[in-house]
Amino acid sequence: MSAPTPPLVLGIETSCDDTACALVDGEGRVLASVVSSQLAAHRPYGGVVPEIASREHLGNWPEVSERALEQAGVDFGAVDAVAATRGPGLVGSLLVGLSLGKSLAYGLGKPFLAVHHLEGHLYSPFLDAEGGAARTAPERFVGLVVSGGHTSLFDVVGGRVTSLAETRDDAMGEVFDKVGKRLGLPYPQGPKVDALAEHGDAGRAVELPVASTKASLDFSYSGLKTSTLLAIEALEAAGVDTTYAPDRDPPFGQEVLDLLASFRRAAVEQVLRRLRRLHRRHALPLLAVSGGAAANRLLRRELLAWGSDAGVDVRLVPLTFSGDNAAMIAYAAALRLARGEVDDPLEAEAVSRLPLGA
Ligand code: KG4
Ligand code: ZN
């Protein structure tokens, strides 16, 4: 690998349950991206326990940072700037990563950048999964972020972000998790529901509603969640066995798989309807799609098909960078650094609720 192009940015991401450290160079090349999952620690509780997450971050950091430096073939002395997520997220978790980043920057005498988690996701579709230079984001693009906490559309012009739409209730990834949880799937349920839906036929199941938020581009997923939970109940009332049987392949009967396919179709269709409407109002030059739920297979297929029909350049985040990671934080910081922006490590604070571009 050729030598990193300065500035070399070390990124830290600890907003939820993943402890992540990455090194990204001045061309946006990801030299290392290490994500340590805390799944095992949270699994017994069926979801993320904030107290456990903070403690795990502290315990995981030494190994995660050492592995990242080793992968990149550099030591702390080669780092030109340090970035960490300041929010939104679990405040205890954020505090761990932010404090580590601040003290590291201060100790090294290097610039510090406190990055918004969603700004990280927004630019992640431009990263190269094979370690090549990042593609340059155009002056203007629309970003779709679909994750466990957000379902959002942003207009990005020259690095300035304006919010176009947000979910009014649940996030897309969150309802995948909740539907999966109702069926007894282990956490995180979203990817498993998606994989199971691949084996179902939406046309054979009850049709589930695609929420309308009238003229607004906002999203709403709680109605779909309720309808899906009721549809599961209706199957059970009709005598269908909905028990999760991990030893069987597939672990559910066909009726449940069909229902999951119907659920997924409605969830994805809502995103497409908002995009079609937005595109009718202002032709979209480029759509950058990111966030954990951007790994959804149907969403990826449908967005690419729509983009090629509508003439929109759709950039899907590489699967390695769809879930939370620190490469996206380091890259967003590198872009800000190139614009001459830095933060004071003594001032930056962790914020659990932090709108972007509101
Ligand atoms: O971006 P992320 O790692 O964390 C947040 O910032 O929320 O997203 C995690 C979310 C979880 O809700 C997870 O279930 C969901 O993304 N997710 C998926 C898929 N893979 C991950 N949801 C639907 N289909 C998937 N394939
Ligand atoms: Zn995220």
XYZ file of N, CA and C in Angstrom, residues 94-257:
492
model
N -21.385 7.958 24.368
C -20.757 9.077 23.662
C -19.623 9.655 24.487
N -19.883 9.806 25.804
C -18.888 10.419 26.692
C -17.578 9.655 26.680
N -17.653 8.339 26.617
C -16.428 7.532 26.633
C -15.583 7.857 25.397
N -16.190 7.765 24.203
C -15.431 7.994 22.965
C -14.971 9.431 22.830
N -15.855 10.355 23.201
C -15.517 11.773 23.063
C -14.367 12.130 24.008
N -14.421 11.635 25.237
C -13.354 11.941 26.193
C -12.035 11.337 25.738
N -12.099 10.123 25.205
C -10.874 9.500 24.694
C -10.300 10.343 23.560
N -11.166 10.780 22.650
C -10.727 11.573 21.500
C -10.142 12.910 21.922
N -10.834 13.576 22.836
C -10.371 14.878 23.301
C -9.003 14.768 23.962
N -8.853 13.760 24.833
C -7.570 13.657 25.540
C -6.448 13.236 24.592
N -6.797 12.403 23.623
C -5.792 11.970 22.647
C -5.307 13.176 21.829
N -6.256 13.975 21.329
C -5.902 15.154 20.532
C -5.079 16.126 21.372
N -5.540 16.347 22.587
C -4.848 17.283 23.472
C -3.435 16.802 23.757
N -3.321 15.518 24.087
C -2.019 14.943 24.405
C -1.066 14.964 23.214
N -1.592 14.716 22.020
C -0.745 14.693 20.822
C -0.482 16.105 20.290
N -1.254 17.069 20.789
C -1.136 18.442 20.291
C -1.646 18.576 18.868
N -2.697 17.791 18.541
C -3.257 17.796 17.178
C -4.693 18.325 17.200
N -5.191 18.777 16.030
C -6.565 19.280 15.986
C -7.579 18.209 16.375
N -8.697 18.669 16.949
C -9.774 17.762 17.348
C -11.059 18.164 16.624
N -11.821 17.154 16.206
C -13.118 17.431 15.569
C -14.193 16.585 16.228
N -15.267 17.237 16.669
C -16.419 16.550 17.263
C -17.460 16.416 16.161
N -17.764 15.190 15.774
C -18.563 14.954 14.563
C -19.980 14.504 14.906
N -20.953 15.006 14.144
C -22.340 14.551 14.270
C -22.441 13.159 13.645
N -23.038 12.237 14.379
C -23.142 10.848 13.911
C -23.776 10.759 12.512
N -24.821 11.546 12.281
C -25.510 11.473 10.982
C -24.681 12.085 9.861
N -23.823 13.034 10.192
C -22.928 13.590 9.169
C -21.964 12.487 8.726
N -21.581 11.651 9.677
C -20.749 10.494 9.334
C -21.470 9.582 8.360
N -22.703 9.172 8.700
C -23.471 8.304 7.792
C -23.641 8.962 6.415
N -23.969 10.263 6.413
C -24.276 10.980 5.158
C -23.200 10.833 4.087
N -21.934 10.899 4.504
C -20.846 10.850 3.518
C -20.307 9.439 3.298
N -20.803 8.465 4.089
C -20.241 7.105 4.004
C -20.441 6.438 2.639
N -21.491 6.781 1.837
C -21.602 6.150 0.518
C -20.468 6.511 -0.437
N -19.680 7.513 -0.081
C -18.589 7.909 -0.977
C -17.281 7.180 -0.652
N -17.304 6.407 0.458
C -16.095 5.660 0.846
C -15.920 4.429 -0.032
N -14.668 4.027 -0.210
C -14.374 2.848 -1.005
C -14.072 1.676 -0.059
N -14.781 0.578 -0.266
C -14.637 -0.569 0.641
C -13.303 -1.286 0.450
N -12.639 -1.058 -0.679
C -11.380 -1.765 -0.948
C -10.152 -0.934 -0.581
N -10.362 0.155 0.130
C -9.216 0.951 0.573
C -8.728 1.967 -0.445
N -9.506 2.178 -1.509
C -9.146 3.206 -2.491
C -9.578 4.588 -2.015
N -9.216 5.613 -2.786
C -9.606 6.983 -2.428
C -11.125 7.103 -2.446
N -11.657 7.968 -1.577
C -13.111 8.197 -1.568
C -13.488 8.953 -2.841
N -14.731 8.699 -3.324
C -15.221 9.497 -4.458
C -15.529 10.887 -3.917
N -15.300 11.888 -4.720
C -15.620 13.237 -4.262
C -17.128 13.421 -4.296
N -17.693 13.849 -3.185
C -19.138 14.119 -3.153
C -19.405 15.343 -4.019
N -20.497 15.323 -4.795
C -20.780 16.511 -5.601
C -21.145 17.689 -4.703
N -21.084 18.857 -5.251
C -21.417 20.079 -4.516
C -22.802 19.930 -3.855
N -23.727 19.297 -4.604
C -25.078 19.142 -4.046
C -25.530 17.694 -4.167
N -26.083 17.139 -3.107
C -26.697 15.811 -3.179
C -27.758 15.674 -2.090
N -28.589 14.642 -2.250
C -29.578 14.342 -1.213
C -29.116 13.084 -0.500
N -29.167 13.105 0.830
C -28.758 11.949 1.626
C -29.966 11.307 2.288
N -30.057 9.990 2.166
C -31.093 9.225 2.880
C -30.362 8.417 3.946
N -30.740 8.616 5.202
C -30.125 7.839 6.292
C -31.214 6.982 6.931
N -31.043 5.674 6.841
C -32.018 4.754 7.448
C -31.275 3.875 8.458
N -31.647 4.012 9.725
C -30.920 3.254 10.751
C -31.873 2.850 11.856
N -31.283 2.484 13.007
C -32.125 2.097 14.132
C -32.698 3.312 14.850
N -32.095 4.468 14.633
C -32.560 5.673 15.317
C -33.119 6.715 14.372
N -32.855 6.582 13.077
C -33.237 7.644 12.138
C -33.769 7.115 10.822
N -34.709 7.858 10.275
C -35.149 7.663 8.891
C -35.242 9.095 8.392
N -34.221 9.550 7.705
C -34.103 10.976 7.418
C -33.646 11.240 6.000
N -34.112 12.389 5.501
C -33.640 12.879 4.206
C -32.984 14.230 4.431
N -31.833 14.420 3.807
C -31.121 15.685 3.939
C -30.726 16.223 2.572
N -30.731 17.549 2.497
C -30.220 18.223 1.320
C -28.825 18.711 1.711
N -27.812 18.347 0.949
C -26.455 18.764 1.298
C -25.912 19.639 0.173
N -25.554 20.871 0.516
C -25.000 21.796 -0.478
C -23.689 22.353 0.060
N -22.609 21.976 -0.599
C -21.293 22.488 -0.201
C -20.988 22.234 1.267
N -21.389 21.079 1.771
C -21.107 20.741 3.161
C -22.153 21.262 4.141
N -23.057 22.132 3.653
C -24.133 22.615 4.549
C -25.313 21.668 4.449
N -25.813 21.229 5.592
C -26.846 20.199 5.618
C -28.176 20.796 6.058
N -29.231 20.532 5.277
C -30.577 20.963 5.655
C -31.459 19.733 5.744
N -32.248 19.649 6.798
C -33.139 18.503 6.959
C -34.358 18.654 6.049
N -34.689 17.594 5.307
C -35.873 17.613 4.438
C -37.008 16.806 5.057
N -36.656 15.746 5.769
C -37.681 14.865 6.338
C -37.070 14.011 7.432
N -37.936 13.604 8.363
C -37.483 12.767 9.496
C -38.676 11.880 9.853
N -38.427 10.796 10.556
C -39.564 9.993 10.957
C -40.308 10.682 12.100
N -41.637 10.536 12.081
C -42.434 11.160 13.136
C -42.540 10.258 14.351
N -42.175 8.994 14.177
C -42.279 8.068 15.309
C -41.097 7.101 15.286
N -41.325 5.860 14.875
C -40.242 4.869 14.884
C -39.349 5.036 13.657
N -38.107 4.555 13.775
C -37.201 4.540 12.628
C -37.372 3.217 11.887
N -36.940 3.205 10.624
C -37.136 2.003 9.814
C -36.447 0.774 10.434
N -35.185 0.904 10.814
C -34.463 -0.236 11.402
C -35.122 -0.696 12.692
N -35.618 0.273 13.446
C -36.255 -0.018 14.735
C -37.476 -0.929 14.573
N -38.301 -0.689 13.539
C -39.490 -1.545 13.379
C -39.091 -2.953 12.903
N -38.020 -3.037 12.134
C -37.517 -4.378 11.774
C -37.123 -5.116 13.061
N -36.466 -4.385 13.964
C -36.054 -5.003 15.233
C -37.275 -5.426 16.055
N -38.287 -4.550 16.115
C -39.446 -4.838 16.971
C -40.288 -5.993 16.438
N -40.450 -6.035 15.128
C -41.212 -7.143 14.534
C -40.464 -8.455 14.784
N -39.142 -8.414 14.601
C -38.337 -9.619 14.839
C -38.380 -10.045 16.295
N -38.385 -9.070 17.185
C -38.410 -9.368 18.619
C -39.722 -10.061 18.995
N -40.816 -9.578 18.409
C -42.125 -10.184 18.673
C -42.142 -11.662 18.272
N -41.344 -11.975 17.253
C -41.297 -13.370 16.784
C -40.208 -14.177 17.499
N -39.566 -13.547 18.493
C -38.594 -14.280 19.305
C -37.189 -14.334 18.726
N -36.914 -13.536 17.693
C -35.562 -13.543 17.110
C -34.585 -12.833 18.052
N -33.331 -13.283 18.084
C -32.356 -12.605 18.945
C -31.921 -11.256 18.364
N -31.488 -10.360 19.215
C -31.022 -9.032 18.838
C -29.692 -9.118 18.061
N -29.416 -8.329 17.040
C -30.303 -7.363 16.401
C -31.167 -8.071 15.361
N -32.437 -7.816 15.422
C -33.383 -8.591 14.626
C -33.463 -8.126 13.170
N -33.155 -6.828 12.898
C -33.339 -6.263 11.561
C -32.738 -7.098 10.432
N -31.439 -7.406 10.513
C -30.829 -8.179 9.413
C -31.468 -9.561 9.247
N -31.921 -10.151 10.360
C -32.517 -11.494 10.293
C -33.900 -11.435 9.645
N -34.686 -10.421 9.990
C -36.011 -10.263 9.378
C -35.848 -10.085 7.867
N -34.862 -9.292 7.475
C -34.585 -9.055 6.061
C -34.226 -10.377 5.363
N -33.341 -11.148 5.980
C -32.909 -12.417 5.375
C -34.095 -13.385 5.271
N -34.952 -13.419 6.289
C -36.102 -14.328 6.269
C -37.121 -13.900 5.211
N -37.284 -12.574 5.065
C -38.242 -12.060 4.091
C -37.872 -12.473 2.668
N -36.597 -12.751 2.439
C -36.152 -13.213 1.115
C -36.834 -14.529 0.732
N -37.242 -15.300 1.749
C -37.871 -16.605 1.498
C -39.383 -16.522 1.476
N -39.936 -15.314 1.610
C -41.396 -15.168 1.635
C -41.908 -14.556 0.351
N -43.221 -14.652 0.180
C -43.880 -14.052 -0.980
C -44.916 -13.074 -0.451
N -44.610 -11.772 -0.623
C -45.484 -10.734 -0.074
C -46.897 -10.860 -0.625
N -47.020 -11.309 -1.859
C -48.328 -11.408 -2.517
C -49.246 -12.439 -1.878
N -48.680 -13.369 -1.129
C -49.511 -14.404 -0.498
C -49.991 -13.983 0.886
N -49.395 -12.912 1.438
C -49.759 -12.479 2.798
C -50.706 -11.298 2.738
N -51.232 -10.923 3.890
C -52.101 -9.755 3.979
C -51.284 -8.525 3.560
N -51.963 -7.599 2.862
C -51.243 -6.401 2.423
C -51.170 -5.409 3.576
N -49.994 -4.894 3.864
C -49.824 -3.984 5.006
C -49.729 -2.544 4.504
N -50.181 -1.596 5.338
C -50.315 -0.207 4.869
C -48.982 0.531 4.727
N -48.924 1.362 3.698
C -47.782 2.259 3.529
C -48.234 3.619 4.043
N -47.597 4.097 5.118
C -48.061 5.331 5.766
C -47.961 6.523 4.827
N -48.997 7.363 4.911
C -48.957 8.613 4.174
C -48.783 9.717 5.203
N -47.916 10.685 4.917
C -47.835 11.841 5.804
C -48.257 13.071 4.988
N -49.310 12.859 4.194
C -49.901 13.907 3.344
C -48.839 14.533 2.443
N -48.818 15.876 2.401
C -47.888 16.534 1.480
C -46.453 16.521 2.012
N -46.302 16.174 3.295
C -44.969 16.198 3.902
C -44.131 15.025 3.408
N -42.821 15.195 3.455
C -41.919 14.090 3.085
C -41.568 13.240 4.296
N -42.092 13.615 5.465
C -41.762 12.880 6.687
C -42.156 11.418 6.586
N -41.512 10.615 7.417
C -41.790 9.178 7.467
C -42.617 8.868 8.704
N -43.260 7.710 8.693
C -43.963 7.232 9.877
C -44.003 5.716 9.802
N -43.483 5.064 10.834
C -43.420 3.599 10.817
C -44.203 2.926 11.923
N -44.802 3.721 12.843
C -45.447 3.035 13.963
C -46.733 2.333 13.524
N -47.428 2.898 12.501
C -48.645 2.254 12.002
C -48.329 0.901 11.381
N -47.251 0.852 10.617
C -46.847 -0.420 9.992
C -46.456 -1.436 11.065
N -45.792 -0.938 12.105
C -45.390 -1.833 13.195
C -46.637 -2.459 13.837
N -47.612 -1.600 14.173
C -48.834 -2.102 14.819
C -49.566 -3.085 13.907
N -49.720 -2.728 12.627
C -50.443 -3.623 11.703
C -49.739 -4.968 11.593
N -48.405 -4.937 11.594
C -47.662 -6.195 11.464
C -47.830 -7.043 12.725
N -47.763 -6.393 13.885
C -47.938 -7.143 15.136
C -49.348 -7.740 15.201
N -50.332 -6.968 14.719
C -51.716 -7.492 14.701
C -51.845 -8.654 13.716
N -51.150 -8.544 12.604
C -51.206 -9.620 11.608
C -50.570 -10.902 12.160
N -49.543 -10.757 12.985
C -48.928 -11.939 13.624
C -49.937 -12.567 14.581
N -50.611 -11.693 15.332
C -51.647 -12.178 16.262
C -52.754 -12.913 15.522
N -53.143 -12.348 14.371
C -54.223 -12.971 13.579
C -53.791 -14.356 13.092
N -52.524 -14.479 12.693
C -52.024 -15.797 12.267
C -52.125 -16.783 13.431
N -51.714 -16.317 14.598
C -51.742 -17.195 15.781
C -53.171 -17.599 16.119
N -54.093 -16.618 16.020
C -55.503 -16.902 16.321
C -56.065 -17.929 15.338
N -55.495 -17.928 14.114
C -55.967 -18.888 13.102
C -55.252 -20.239 13.230
N -54.445 -20.358 14.290
C -53.799 -21.648 14.561
C -52.447 -21.845 13.904
N -51.897 -20.772 13.314
C -50.567 -20.907 12.681
C -49.493 -20.866 13.772
N -48.541 -21.764 13.688
C -47.447 -21.787 14.656
C -46.423 -20.720 14.251
N -46.254 -19.705 15.119
C -45.306 -18.629 14.788
C -44.028 -18.740 15.627
N -43.845 -19.877 16.268
C -42.679 -20.050 17.139
C -41.391 -20.062 16.316
N -40.407 -19.351 16.840
C -39.080 -19.322 16.208
C -38.366 -20.621 16.558
N -37.988 -21.368 15.536
C -37.315 -22.649 15.747
C -35.938 -22.597 15.099
N -34.923 -22.108 15.852
C -33.600 -21.888 15.259
C -32.970 -23.150 14.676
N -33.419 -24.311 15.117
C -32.816 -25.544 14.596
C -33.406 -25.966 13.262
N -34.501 -25.299 12.880
C -35.124 -25.638 11.608
C -34.654 -24.655 10.547
N -34.642 -25.069 9.294
C -34.268 -24.141 8.224
C -35.326 -24.176 7.130
N -36.082 -23.111 6.902
C -36.071 -21.853 7.652
C -36.727 -22.010 9.031
N -36.414 -21.092 9.943
C -36.873 -21.251 11.329
C -38.341 -20.897 11.565
N -39.077 -20.549 10.491
C -40.515 -20.265 10.601
C -41.246 -20.971 9.473
N -42.545 -21.157 9.653
C -43.384 -21.695 8.588
C -43.589 -20.654 7.486
N -44.119 -21.109 6.344
C -44.245 -20.244 5.166
C -45.132 -19.016 5.419
N -46.212 -19.185 6.199
C -47.107 -18.030 6.444
C -46.357 -16.875 7.097
N -45.476 -17.222 8.046
C -44.723 -16.163 8.739
C -43.731 -15.517 7.761
N -43.084 -16.331 6.950
C -42.125 -15.782 5.970
C -42.830 -14.853 4.987
